[in-house]
Amino acid sequence: MWGRALAGALPGFFLAAALTGLLAWCAPGPWQDAVVPSLIFFVPTWMLILGGAFLFADARRAWGWLTAAAALAFALLGALKTLGWVL
Amino acid sequence: MKPSSTTLRTFTTVHTWVGLAAGFALFVAFYAGAITVFRDALPLWQSPHRLDRVQWLGDAQRLLDGVLERHPEARTHMGMLFPGGELPQSIAYWQDKTGVWQFATLDDLDGNAQRPFTELADLVNELHYSVGLPVAGTYLMGLVSLLYGVALFSGLLIHWPKLTKDLFALRPGRNLKQFWQDAHNVIGVLSLPFHILFAVTGVVLCLVFVFASALNPLVFDGKLMQALPAALDTAPQRPVANVPAAPRSLSFWYARSVEAARAQGLDAFEPAYLKLANAGDANAVVEVTGVSSRSLGPQGSIALAAASGDVLASQLPGHRDANHATLASAYALHFGDYGNAVVPWLYFLLGLGGAFLFYSGNLLWIESRRKRRQLQQSRAAISMGRATVGVCIGLCVAVSAAFVAAQVFEAAAPTHVDAGIRWTCFASWGACVAWAAVRSPAQAARELLWAAAAVTAAVAAAHGIVSGQWLWNGSASGVGIASFVDAIALAMSIAFAMLARATAYRMRHGDPNSIWASGGARR
């Protein structure tokens, strides 16, 4: 139980942060134009991940998948920024 | 999709423990939140004699001039309420040299750190967003709201297979646990959209700056803090010109903002408060915030050059950017400040319904651990019963006691209203918790419910004795708002008395193998 809860809280936090970043940067216009909706988006996203982490069969899988997803999402965000495809 | 039995078991455990961890604080948040819906009525109820005269803009102008003359710090930045909106009288506020907010009225131009008229409303509001704990309370409530979101998610998932079949099932009868479970489910499901809304906006309101600091380096390249002023404020930052210029009058700004709103198609824009920066300077800016109906985010604002009255910027319903539209809607949705007069009542009922949800959650935990074949119940069940009764019903007693104290102190010691209501509230709450700790859960429930009924009835009585406004003559003398607070108090007093009688009936006639039976709570 605690293992999956922590997976939602730690890698889950970073996954929610990266998804918030993707939403903020990929939305049309500079991210500054919709920073309030982006910040609000972070909250239900993290909540869903905190709850959804218990859908994994055990703590190892929860940590593995959520860490991988967070890393992937940050890599995607970083690539988009570096390539200059988003404002 | 039907979740597997392992998933259901996992999520039942998650729901139970997250619910128990957050349930007590959420009961407080929802009960106090239900009352906070009517926060604007409380000052008039608390101190009618201090608010009996409705001010006009001329009075507010004298307040503004007096504050700016006496307090140089207020010239940098100050705010004030227009009279007749939130309160009949105007209040001006600014931060002193040490950063502490000061509040002044026309009768007290020197200012005071305690906001006048709203002591009771502020106390109930603090209970709502921080359980009354200073500083850490807000973070605690943010964390609790986060757990509340997880509880909603897990609760929905557990209930999912039976969601449609059991939606309107409320089965009274021999199986009382089923009845409580049905009540818990139906309130949870029918108010789910609002519960999701409260959970999300609750976390946002309590923790947004914590999250902003964390997300700033992670995804916003450290540029978030520069972006926030433009996203949150209406008035642009204007440098001080260091050239003195006579500001226009308050009534000019008022008329100018109404006119500017009408130019954008808003016929009913009512200025509620203003923010004034660099008063007396040629580049002084005044930001007038007001309310227009027919919008989900009714609050909008207009920034004017204080000296010329030129419109510098505006964020009004229908004409604002994504940031301001979302912010105004999120606020209004959390506080029920949109729509017509039905919405506050809906939010009041949602608040009480939410409080019931957390109370019944604790009862279900106790019930599902009940030993059905013996009088002796587990220690954990008895302790949970005591804690639930002491904290939850104790809070109802404490809030009503604070209302009574507000009337008593207004009459006897008007300078000590704030301290008086706080001491009364927290002392009576502590006393209720202590009382529940030494009684059996059933006795404590019955006695504290009677106490709640008596103290809540005393709310209306104290107001009647002190102000001479009773339910039957209050509306006639033009203070209908005050008598409506009394009417709610009396209705709630009757409800507490009915619950007390039901608890007593349960003690005598219910299943004896339970902590709620008269002999069932021996250790």
Coordinates of C-alpha atoms in Angstrom, one line a residue:
Chain A
M1 CA 0.0 0.0 0.0
W2 CA 2.6 2.5 1.2
G3 CA 4.9 1.7 -1.8
R4 CA 2.2 2.5 -4.3
A5 CA 1.1 5.6 -2.3
L6 CA 4.7 6.9 -2.4
A7 CA 4.9 6.1 -6.1
G8 CA 1.9 8.4 -6.7
A9 CA 3.4 11.0 -4.4
L10 CA 7.0 11.1 -5.8
P11 CA 7.4 10.0 -9.4
G12 CA 3.6 10.8 -9.7
F13 CA 4.4 14.4 -8.8
F14 CA 7.0 14.7 -11.5
L15 CA 4.7 13.1 -14.1
A16 CA 1.9 15.6 -13.2
A17 CA 4.5 18.4 -13.4
A18 CA 5.7 17.3 -16.8
L19 CA 2.1 16.9 -18.2
T20 CA 1.3 20.4 -16.9
G21 CA 4.4 21.6 -18.7
L22 CA 3.3 19.9 -21.9
L23 CA -0.1 21.4 -21.7
A24 CA 1.3 24.9 -20.9
W25 CA 3.9 24.9 -23.7
C26 CA 1.9 23.1 -26.4
A27 CA -1.3 25.2 -26.0
P28 CA -1.5 27.9 -28.8
G29 CA 0.3 31.1 -27.9
P30 CA 3.0 31.7 -25.3
W31 CA 2.5 29.7 -22.0
Q32 CA 2.2 32.9 -20.1
D33 CA -1.2 33.5 -21.7
A34 CA -2.8 30.5 -20.0
V35 CA -0.6 30.0 -16.9
V36 CA -3.5 30.0 -14.5
P37 CA -5.4 27.2 -16.2
S38 CA -2.1 25.3 -16.5
L39 CA -1.4 25.6 -12.7
I40 CA -5.0 24.5 -11.9
F41 CA -4.6 21.5 -14.4
F42 CA -1.7 20.3 -12.3
V43 CA -4.0 19.7 -9.2
P44 CA -6.6 17.2 -10.6
T45 CA -3.8 15.5 -12.7
W46 CA -1.7 14.8 -9.6
M47 CA -4.9 13.7 -7.7
L48 CA -5.7 11.2 -10.5
I49 CA -2.2 9.9 -10.4
L50 CA -2.2 9.6 -6.6
G51 CA -5.3 7.5 -6.8
G52 CA -4.4 5.7 -10.0
A53 CA -1.1 4.5 -8.6
F54 CA -3.1 1.9 -6.7
L55 CA -4.3 0.3 -10.0
F56 CA -0.8 -1.1 -10.4
A57 CA -0.4 -4.7 -9.1
D58 CA 2.5 -3.8 -6.8
A59 CA 4.8 -1.0 -5.7
R60 CA 7.7 -2.0 -8.0
R61 CA 5.5 -1.7 -11.1
A62 CA 4.0 1.6 -9.9
W63 CA 7.4 3.1 -9.3
G64 CA 8.7 1.7 -12.6
W65 CA 5.9 2.9 -14.9
L66 CA 5.4 6.2 -13.2
T67 CA 9.2 7.0 -13.2
A68 CA 9.4 6.0 -16.9
A69 CA 6.4 8.0 -17.8
A70 CA 7.7 11.1 -16.0
A71 CA 11.1 10.8 -17.6
L72 CA 9.5 10.3 -21.0
A73 CA 7.2 13.4 -20.5
F74 CA 10.1 15.6 -19.4
A75 CA 12.3 14.4 -22.3
L76 CA 9.5 15.2 -24.7
L77 CA 9.0 18.6 -23.1
G78 CA 12.7 19.3 -23.2
A79 CA 13.0 18.2 -26.9
L80 CA 10.1 20.4 -27.9
K81 CA 11.6 23.4 -26.1
T82 CA 15.1 22.8 -27.6
L83 CA 13.8 22.3 -31.1
G84 CA 11.9 25.5 -30.6
W85 CA 8.6 23.9 -31.7
V86 CA 6.7 25.4 -28.7
L87 CA 6.7 28.9 -27.3
Chain B
M1 CA -15.7 -2.1 -17.2
K2 CA -15.9 -4.0 -14.0
P3 CA -12.9 -3.7 -11.7
S4 CA -11.5 -7.0 -10.4
S5 CA -12.1 -8.0 -6.8
T6 CA -8.4 -7.3 -5.9
T7 CA -8.7 -3.8 -7.2
L8 CA -11.9 -3.3 -5.3
R9 CA -10.3 -4.5 -2.1
T10 CA -7.3 -2.2 -2.6
F11 CA -9.4 0.8 -3.3
T12 CA -11.7 0.0 -0.3
T13 CA -8.7 0.1 1.9
V14 CA -7.4 3.3 0.3
H15 CA -10.8 5.0 0.6
T16 CA -11.2 3.9 4.3
W17 CA -7.8 5.2 5.4
V18 CA -7.7 8.3 3.3
G19 CA -11.2 9.1 4.5
L20 CA -10.4 8.6 8.1
A21 CA -7.2 10.7 7.9
A22 CA -8.9 13.6 6.2
G23 CA -12.5 13.1 7.4
F24 CA -12.3 15.2 10.7
A25 CA -10.7 18.2 9.0
L26 CA -13.1 17.9 6.1
F27 CA -16.1 17.9 8.5
V28 CA -14.9 21.2 9.9
A29 CA -14.2 22.6 6.5
F30 CA -17.7 21.7 5.2
Y31 CA -19.7 22.7 8.3
A32 CA -17.9 26.0 8.6
G33 CA -17.9 26.4 4.8
A34 CA -21.7 26.0 4.7
I35 CA -22.0 29.0 7.1
T36 CA -19.3 30.9 5.2
V37 CA -21.6 30.9 2.2
F38 CA -23.6 33.6 4.1
R39 CA -20.5 35.5 5.3
D40 CA -21.9 38.8 4.0
A41 CA -24.9 38.5 6.3
L42 CA -22.9 37.9 9.5
P43 CA -21.6 41.5 10.1
L44 CA -25.1 42.9 10.0
W45 CA -26.3 40.2 12.4
Q46 CA -23.3 40.6 14.7
S47 CA -23.2 44.4 15.1
P48 CA -26.3 46.1 13.7
H49 CA -25.7 49.2 15.9
R50 CA -22.2 49.7 14.4
L51 CA -23.6 49.3 10.8
D52 CA -26.9 51.0 11.2
R53 CA -26.0 53.9 8.9
V54 CA -25.5 53.2 5.2
Q55 CA -22.6 55.4 4.0
W56 CA -22.4 57.1 0.7
L57 CA -19.5 57.9 -1.5
G58 CA -18.9 61.2 0.2
D59 CA -18.2 59.4 3.5
A60 CA -15.9 57.0 1.7
Q61 CA -14.0 59.9 0.2
R62 CA -13.4 61.4 3.7
L63 CA -12.1 58.0 4.8
L64 CA -9.8 57.8 1.8
D65 CA -8.4 61.3 2.3
G66 CA -8.0 60.8 6.1
V67 CA -6.1 57.5 5.6
L68 CA -3.8 58.9 2.9
E69 CA -3.1 62.0 5.1
R70 CA -2.3 60.1 8.3
H71 CA -0.6 57.0 6.9
P72 CA 2.3 57.5 4.4
E73 CA 2.6 53.7 4.0
A74 CA -0.9 53.6 2.6
R75 CA 0.1 55.9 -0.2
T76 CA 2.3 53.2 -1.8
H77 CA -0.5 50.7 -1.9
M78 CA -4.0 50.6 -0.3
G79 CA -7.4 49.1 -0.8
M80 CA -10.9 50.0 0.2
L81 CA -14.4 48.7 0.1
F82 CA -17.1 50.8 -1.5
P83 CA -19.9 51.4 1.0
G84 CA -23.1 49.5 0.4
G85 CA -21.6 46.5 -1.3
E86 CA -20.2 43.8 0.9
L87 CA -20.8 46.0 4.0
P88 CA -23.0 49.2 4.4
Q89 CA -19.9 51.1 5.6
S90 CA -16.5 51.5 3.9
I91 CA -13.3 50.1 5.2
A92 CA -9.8 51.1 4.1
Y93 CA -6.8 48.8 4.4
W94 CA -3.0 48.9 3.8
Q95 CA 0.2 47.3 5.1
D96 CA 2.2 49.2 7.8
K97 CA 6.0 49.3 7.8
T98 CA 6.3 45.8 9.2
G99 CA 3.9 44.4 6.6
V100 CA 0.9 43.9 8.9
W101 CA -2.5 44.8 7.4
Q102 CA -4.2 47.8 9.0
F103 CA -7.9 48.5 8.7
A104 CA -9.5 51.9 9.2
T105 CA -13.1 53.2 9.2
L106 CA -14.4 56.7 9.2
D107 CA -14.8 56.4 13.0
D108 CA -11.3 55.1 13.5
L109 CA -8.9 56.7 11.0
D110 CA -5.9 55.7 13.0
G111 CA -6.4 52.1 12.0
N112 CA -6.3 48.8 13.7
A113 CA -4.9 45.3 12.9
Q114 CA -8.3 43.8 13.4
R115 CA -10.8 44.0 10.5
P116 CA -13.9 45.7 11.9
F117 CA -17.4 44.3 11.8
T118 CA -16.4 40.9 10.4
E119 CA -14.9 39.2 13.5
L120 CA -17.5 36.4 13.5
A121 CA -17.4 35.9 9.7
D122 CA -13.6 35.8 9.8
L123 CA -13.5 33.2 12.6
V124 CA -15.9 30.9 10.7
N125 CA -14.0 31.4 7.5
E126 CA -10.7 30.6 9.3
L127 CA -12.3 27.4 10.6
H128 CA -13.2 26.7 7.0
Y129 CA -9.8 27.1 5.4
S130 CA -7.4 26.3 8.3
V131 CA -9.4 24.5 11.1
G132 CA -8.5 27.7 13.0
L133 CA -4.8 26.8 13.1
P134 CA -2.5 29.7 12.3
V135 CA -0.1 29.5 9.3
A136 CA 0.3 25.7 9.1
G137 CA -3.5 25.3 9.1
T138 CA -3.8 26.4 5.5
Y139 CA -1.2 23.9 4.3
L140 CA -2.8 21.2 6.4
M141 CA -6.2 22.0 4.7
G142 CA -4.5 21.9 1.3
L143 CA -3.1 18.4 2.0
V144 CA -6.4 17.3 3.4
S145 CA -8.1 18.5 0.1
L146 CA -5.6 16.5 -1.8
L147 CA -6.5 13.4 0.2
Y148 CA -10.1 14.3 -0.3
G149 CA -9.5 14.1 -4.1
V150 CA -8.0 10.6 -3.7
A151 CA -11.0 9.6 -1.5
L152 CA -13.4 10.8 -4.2
F153 CA -11.5 8.8 -6.9
S154 CA -11.3 5.6 -4.8
G155 CA -14.9 6.0 -3.6
L156 CA -16.2 6.4 -7.1
L157 CA -14.2 3.4 -8.3
I158 CA -15.5 1.1 -5.4
H159 CA -19.1 2.2 -6.0
W160 CA -18.8 2.1 -9.8
P161 CA -20.3 -1.4 -10.5
K162 CA -23.4 -0.5 -8.5
L163 CA -23.5 3.2 -9.4
T164 CA -26.6 3.3 -11.6
K165 CA -28.4 0.4 -10.0
D166 CA -28.2 1.8 -6.5
L167 CA -28.4 5.5 -7.3
F168 CA -31.9 6.0 -5.9
A169 CA -31.8 3.1 -3.5
L170 CA -32.2 4.3 0.1
R171 CA -33.1 1.2 2.0
P172 CA -34.4 1.8 5.6
G173 CA -35.1 -1.4 7.5
R174 CA -33.4 -3.9 9.6
N175 CA -30.0 -3.6 8.0
L176 CA -29.0 -0.2 9.3
K177 CA -25.5 -0.4 7.9
Q178 CA -27.1 -0.7 4.4
F179 CA -29.2 2.4 5.1
W180 CA -26.1 4.5 6.1
Q181 CA -24.1 3.1 3.2
D182 CA -26.9 4.1 0.8
A183 CA -27.1 7.6 2.3
H184 CA -23.3 7.9 2.1
N185 CA -23.3 6.8 -1.6
V186 CA -26.3 8.8 -2.8
I187 CA -25.0 12.1 -1.3
G188 CA -21.5 11.3 -2.6
V189 CA -22.7 10.5 -6.2
L190 CA -25.3 13.3 -6.5
S191 CA -23.0 16.0 -5.3
L192 CA -19.9 14.5 -6.9
P193 CA -19.4 17.3 -9.5
F194 CA -19.3 19.8 -6.7
H195 CA -17.1 17.7 -4.5
I196 CA -14.6 17.4 -7.4
L197 CA -14.8 21.1 -7.8
F198 CA -14.3 21.8 -4.0
A199 CA -11.4 19.3 -3.8
V200 CA -9.6 20.8 -6.8
T201 CA -10.2 24.5 -6.0
G202 CA -9.5 23.8 -2.3
V203 CA -6.1 22.5 -3.1
V204 CA -5.5 25.4 -5.5
L205 CA -6.5 28.1 -3.0
C206 CA -4.4 26.6 -0.2
L207 CA -1.3 25.4 -2.0
V208 CA -1.0 27.2 -5.3
F209 CA 2.1 29.1 -4.3
V210 CA 3.8 25.9 -3.1
F211 CA 3.1 24.2 -6.4
A212 CA 4.1 27.3 -8.3
S213 CA 7.5 27.4 -6.6
A214 CA 8.0 23.7 -7.4
L215 CA 6.8 23.9 -11.0
N216 CA 8.7 27.1 -11.7
P217 CA 12.2 25.5 -12.2
L218 CA 10.8 22.2 -13.4
V219 CA 8.7 23.3 -16.4
F220 CA 8.6 27.1 -16.6
D221 CA 12.4 27.7 -16.9
G222 CA 12.3 29.9 -13.8
K223 CA 10.1 32.6 -15.5
L224 CA 6.9 31.8 -13.7
M225 CA 7.1 34.5 -11.1
Q226 CA 7.6 37.2 -13.7
A227 CA 4.6 36.0 -15.5
L228 CA 2.2 35.9 -12.5
P229 CA 1.5 39.7 -12.0
A230 CA 0.2 40.0 -15.5
A231 CA -1.8 36.9 -15.1
L232 CA -3.4 37.8 -11.7
D233 CA -3.6 41.6 -11.7
T234 CA -5.5 43.9 -14.0
A235 CA -3.6 47.1 -13.5
P236 CA -0.3 47.4 -15.4
Q237 CA 2.8 48.3 -13.4
R238 CA 3.5 52.0 -13.8
P239 CA 6.8 53.5 -12.5
V240 CA 6.5 56.3 -10.0
A241 CA 6.7 59.6 -11.9
N242 CA 7.8 61.6 -8.7
V243 CA 5.5 64.4 -10.0
P244 CA 2.7 65.1 -7.7
A245 CA -0.8 65.2 -9.2
A246 CA -4.2 65.7 -7.6
P247 CA -6.1 62.4 -7.9
R248 CA -9.7 62.5 -9.2
S249 CA -12.5 61.9 -6.7
L250 CA -13.8 58.5 -5.6
S251 CA -17.2 59.2 -7.2
F252 CA -15.4 60.1 -10.5
W253 CA -13.6 56.7 -10.4
Y254 CA -16.8 55.0 -9.6
A255 CA -18.7 56.6 -12.4
R256 CA -15.8 56.2 -14.8
S257 CA -15.6 52.4 -14.2
V258 CA -19.3 51.9 -14.6
E259 CA -19.2 53.8 -17.8
A260 CA -16.2 51.8 -19.1
A261 CA -18.0 48.6 -18.2
R262 CA -21.1 49.8 -20.0
A263 CA -19.0 50.5 -23.1
Q264 CA -18.1 46.8 -23.1
G265 CA -21.7 45.8 -22.9
L266 CA -22.1 45.2 -19.1
D267 CA -25.1 47.1 -18.0
A268 CA -25.0 46.2 -14.4
F269 CA -21.4 46.6 -13.1
E270 CA -21.4 47.4 -9.4
P271 CA -18.0 48.5 -8.0
A272 CA -17.2 46.5 -4.8
Y273 CA -13.7 47.5 -3.9
L274 CA -10.7 49.4 -5.3
K275 CA -6.9 49.2 -5.1
L276 CA -4.9 52.4 -5.3
A277 CA -1.2 52.4 -6.0
N278 CA 1.2 55.4 -5.5
A279 CA -1.6 57.8 -4.4
G280 CA -0.8 61.4 -5.1
D281 CA 1.7 60.7 -7.9
A282 CA 1.0 61.6 -11.5
N283 CA 1.3 57.9 -12.4
A284 CA -1.0 56.7 -9.7
V285 CA -3.2 53.7 -10.7
V286 CA -6.6 52.8 -9.3
E287 CA -8.1 49.4 -10.0
V288 CA -11.8 49.1 -9.5
T289 CA -13.2 45.6 -9.0
G290 CA -16.9 45.0 -9.3
V291 CA -19.5 42.4 -9.9
S292 CA -21.7 42.0 -13.0
S293 CA -24.4 39.4 -13.1
R294 CA -24.9 36.8 -15.8
S295 CA -21.4 35.4 -15.7
L296 CA -19.9 32.3 -14.2
G297 CA -17.0 34.6 -13.0
P298 CA -19.0 37.7 -12.0
Q299 CA -16.0 39.7 -10.7
G300 CA -14.2 41.9 -13.1
S301 CA -11.9 44.9 -12.8
I302 CA -10.9 48.1 -14.6
A303 CA -7.6 49.9 -14.1
L304 CA -7.8 53.7 -14.4
A305 CA -5.1 56.3 -14.3
A306 CA -6.0 57.9 -10.9
A307 CA -5.2 61.5 -12.1
S308 CA -6.9 61.5 -15.5
G309 CA -9.4 58.7 -15.3
D310 CA -8.1 57.1 -18.5
V311 CA -8.8 53.4 -18.8
L312 CA -5.4 51.6 -18.7
A313 CA -6.6 48.0 -18.8
S314 CA -9.7 46.0 -18.1
Q315 CA -10.6 42.4 -17.3
L316 CA -14.4 42.2 -17.5
P317 CA -16.7 39.2 -18.1
G318 CA -16.8 38.5 -21.8
H319 CA -13.7 40.5 -22.6
R320 CA -10.9 39.0 -20.5
D321 CA -8.0 36.8 -21.2
A322 CA -7.8 33.1 -20.3
N323 CA -5.9 33.7 -17.0
H324 CA -8.5 36.1 -15.6
A325 CA -11.5 34.2 -16.9
T326 CA -10.3 31.0 -15.3
L327 CA -9.3 32.7 -12.0
A328 CA -12.6 34.5 -11.7
S329 CA -14.6 31.4 -12.5
A330 CA -12.6 29.2 -10.1
Y331 CA -13.2 31.6 -7.3
A332 CA -16.9 32.0 -8.0
L333 CA -17.3 28.2 -8.3
H334 CA -15.6 27.6 -5.0
F335 CA -17.5 30.3 -3.1
G336 CA -20.9 30.0 -4.9
D337 CA -20.7 33.6 -6.0
Y338 CA -22.5 33.2 -9.3
G339 CA -26.0 32.8 -10.5
N340 CA -29.1 33.9 -8.6
A341 CA -30.2 33.6 -5.0
V342 CA -30.7 29.9 -5.3
V343 CA -27.0 29.2 -5.6
P344 CA -26.0 30.2 -2.1
W345 CA -28.7 27.9 -0.7
L346 CA -27.5 25.1 -2.9
Y347 CA -24.0 25.6 -1.6
F348 CA -25.2 25.7 2.0
L349 CA -27.0 22.3 1.5
L350 CA -23.9 20.9 -0.3
G351 CA -21.8 22.0 2.7
L352 CA -24.0 20.3 5.2
G353 CA -24.3 17.3 2.9
G354 CA -20.5 17.1 2.7
A355 CA -20.3 17.3 6.5
F356 CA -22.7 14.4 6.6
L357 CA -20.6 12.5 4.1
F358 CA -17.6 12.5 6.4
Y359 CA -19.5 11.9 9.6
S360 CA -21.3 8.9 8.0
G361 CA -18.0 7.7 6.7
N362 CA -16.6 7.4 10.2
L363 CA -19.9 5.7 11.4
L364 CA -19.6 3.2 8.5
W365 CA -16.0 2.4 9.6
I366 CA -17.3 1.7 13.2
E367 CA -20.3 -0.3 11.9
S368 CA -18.3 -2.6 9.6
R369 CA -16.1 -3.5 12.6
R370 CA -19.0 -4.1 14.9
K371 CA -19.0 -7.4 16.9
R372 CA -22.6 -8.6 16.2
R373 CA -22.8 -11.3 18.8
Q374 CA -21.5 -9.7 21.9
L375 CA -22.1 -6.5 23.9
Q376 CA -18.4 -5.8 24.3
Q377 CA -17.2 -3.8 21.4
S378 CA -13.6 -3.2 20.3
R379 CA -11.5 -0.5 21.8
A380 CA -10.8 1.0 18.4
A381 CA -14.5 1.3 17.6
I382 CA -15.3 3.0 20.9
S383 CA -12.4 5.5 20.5
M384 CA -13.4 6.3 17.0
G385 CA -17.0 6.8 18.1
R386 CA -15.8 9.2 20.9
A387 CA -13.6 11.1 18.6
T388 CA -16.2 11.4 15.9
V389 CA -18.8 12.6 18.3
G390 CA -16.5 14.9 20.2
V391 CA -14.9 16.6 17.2
C392 CA -17.8 16.8 14.9
I393 CA -20.8 17.5 17.1
G394 CA -18.4 19.5 19.3
L395 CA -17.7 21.8 16.4
C396 CA -21.4 22.4 15.9
V397 CA -21.6 23.4 19.6
A398 CA -18.5 25.6 19.3
V399 CA -19.6 27.5 16.2
S400 CA -23.0 28.3 17.8
A401 CA -21.3 29.2 21.0
A402 CA -19.1 31.7 19.1
F403 CA -22.3 33.2 17.6
V404 CA -23.8 33.7 21.1
A405 CA -20.5 35.1 22.4
A406 CA -20.4 37.6 19.5
Q407 CA -23.7 39.1 20.7
V408 CA -22.7 39.0 24.4
F409 CA -19.3 40.7 23.7
E410 CA -20.8 43.3 21.3
A411 CA -23.1 44.3 24.2
A412 CA -20.8 44.0 27.1
A413 CA -17.2 44.5 25.8
P414 CA -17.2 45.7 22.2
T415 CA -13.4 46.0 22.1
H416 CA -12.9 42.4 23.0
V417 CA -15.3 40.8 20.4
D418 CA -12.5 39.1 18.5
A419 CA -10.7 37.5 21.5
G420 CA -14.0 36.7 23.1
I421 CA -15.5 34.7 20.3
R422 CA -12.2 32.9 19.7
W423 CA -11.8 31.8 23.3
T424 CA -15.4 30.8 23.5
C425 CA -15.2 28.8 20.2
F426 CA -12.0 26.8 21.0
A427 CA -12.7 26.4 24.7
S428 CA -16.2 25.0 24.1
W429 CA -14.9 22.8 21.3
G430 CA -12.1 21.4 23.6
A431 CA -14.7 20.9 26.4
C432 CA -16.9 18.9 24.0
V433 CA -14.0 16.7 22.9
A434 CA -13.0 16.1 26.6
W435 CA -16.6 15.4 27.5
A436 CA -16.9 12.8 24.7
A437 CA -13.6 11.2 25.9
V438 CA -15.1 10.4 29.3
R439 CA -18.6 9.3 28.3
S440 CA -19.7 6.4 26.2
P441 CA -20.0 7.3 22.5
A442 CA -23.8 7.0 22.6
Q443 CA -24.2 9.1 25.8
A444 CA -21.8 11.7 24.4
A445 CA -23.7 11.8 21.1
R446 CA -27.0 12.4 22.8
E447 CA -25.7 14.9 25.3
L448 CA -23.7 16.9 22.8
L449 CA -26.6 17.0 20.3
W450 CA -28.8 18.4 23.1
A451 CA -26.1 20.9 23.9
A452 CA -25.9 21.9 20.2
A453 CA -29.7 22.3 20.0
A454 CA -29.7 24.5 23.2
V455 CA -26.7 26.6 22.2
T456 CA -28.0 27.0 18.6
A457 CA -31.4 28.1 19.9
A458 CA -29.5 30.6 22.1
V459 CA -28.0 32.1 19.0
A460 CA -31.4 33.5 18.0
A461 CA -32.3 34.4 21.6
A462 CA -29.0 36.3 22.3
H463 CA -29.5 38.3 19.1
G464 CA -33.1 39.1 20.1
I465 CA -32.2 40.2 23.6
V466 CA -29.2 42.3 22.6
S467 CA -30.6 44.0 19.5
G468 CA -34.3 43.8 20.2
Q469 CA -34.7 42.2 16.7
W470 CA -36.7 39.0 16.9
L471 CA -37.8 36.8 14.2
W472 CA -41.2 38.4 14.2
N473 CA -40.2 42.0 14.1
G474 CA -36.8 41.9 12.5
S475 CA -38.0 41.9 8.9
A476 CA -40.4 44.7 9.7
S477 CA -37.7 47.0 11.0
G478 CA -35.8 46.6 7.7
V479 CA -33.1 44.2 8.9
G480 CA -34.3 41.0 7.2
I481 CA -30.8 39.7 6.8
A482 CA -30.3 39.5 10.6
S483 CA -33.6 37.6 11.1
F484 CA -32.7 35.1 8.4
V485 CA -29.6 34.2 10.4
D486 CA -31.9 33.6 13.4
A487 CA -34.2 31.5 11.2
I488 CA -31.4 29.3 10.1
A489 CA -30.2 28.9 13.7
L490 CA -33.7 27.9 14.9
A491 CA -34.1 25.4 12.0
M492 CA -30.7 23.9 12.9
S493 CA -31.5 23.8 16.6
I494 CA -34.7 21.8 15.8
A495 CA -32.6 19.5 13.6
F496 CA -30.1 18.9 16.4
A497 CA -32.9 18.2 18.9
M498 CA -34.4 15.6 16.5
L499 CA -31.0 13.9 16.0
A500 CA -30.6 13.9 19.8
R501 CA -34.0 12.2 20.2
A502 CA -33.2 9.7 17.5
T503 CA -29.9 8.9 19.2
A504 CA -31.7 8.4 22.5
Y505 CA -34.3 6.1 20.8
R506 CA -31.4 4.1 19.2
M507 CA -29.8 3.7 22.7
R508 CA -33.0 2.2 24.1
H509 CA -34.5 0.2 21.3
G510 CA -31.7 -0.5 18.8
D511 CA -29.5 -3.6 18.5
P512 CA -27.8 -3.9 21.9
N513 CA -24.5 -5.2 20.4
S514 CA -23.2 -1.8 19.4
I515 CA -21.4 1.2 20.7
W516 CA -24.6 3.2 20.1
A517 CA -26.7 1.1 22.5
S518 CA -27.1 2.4 26.1
G519 CA -25.1 -0.4 27.6
G520 CA -22.8 -1.2 24.7
A521 CA -19.7 0.9 25.3
R522 CA -18.0 -0.7 28.2
R523 CA -14.3 -1.0 27.6

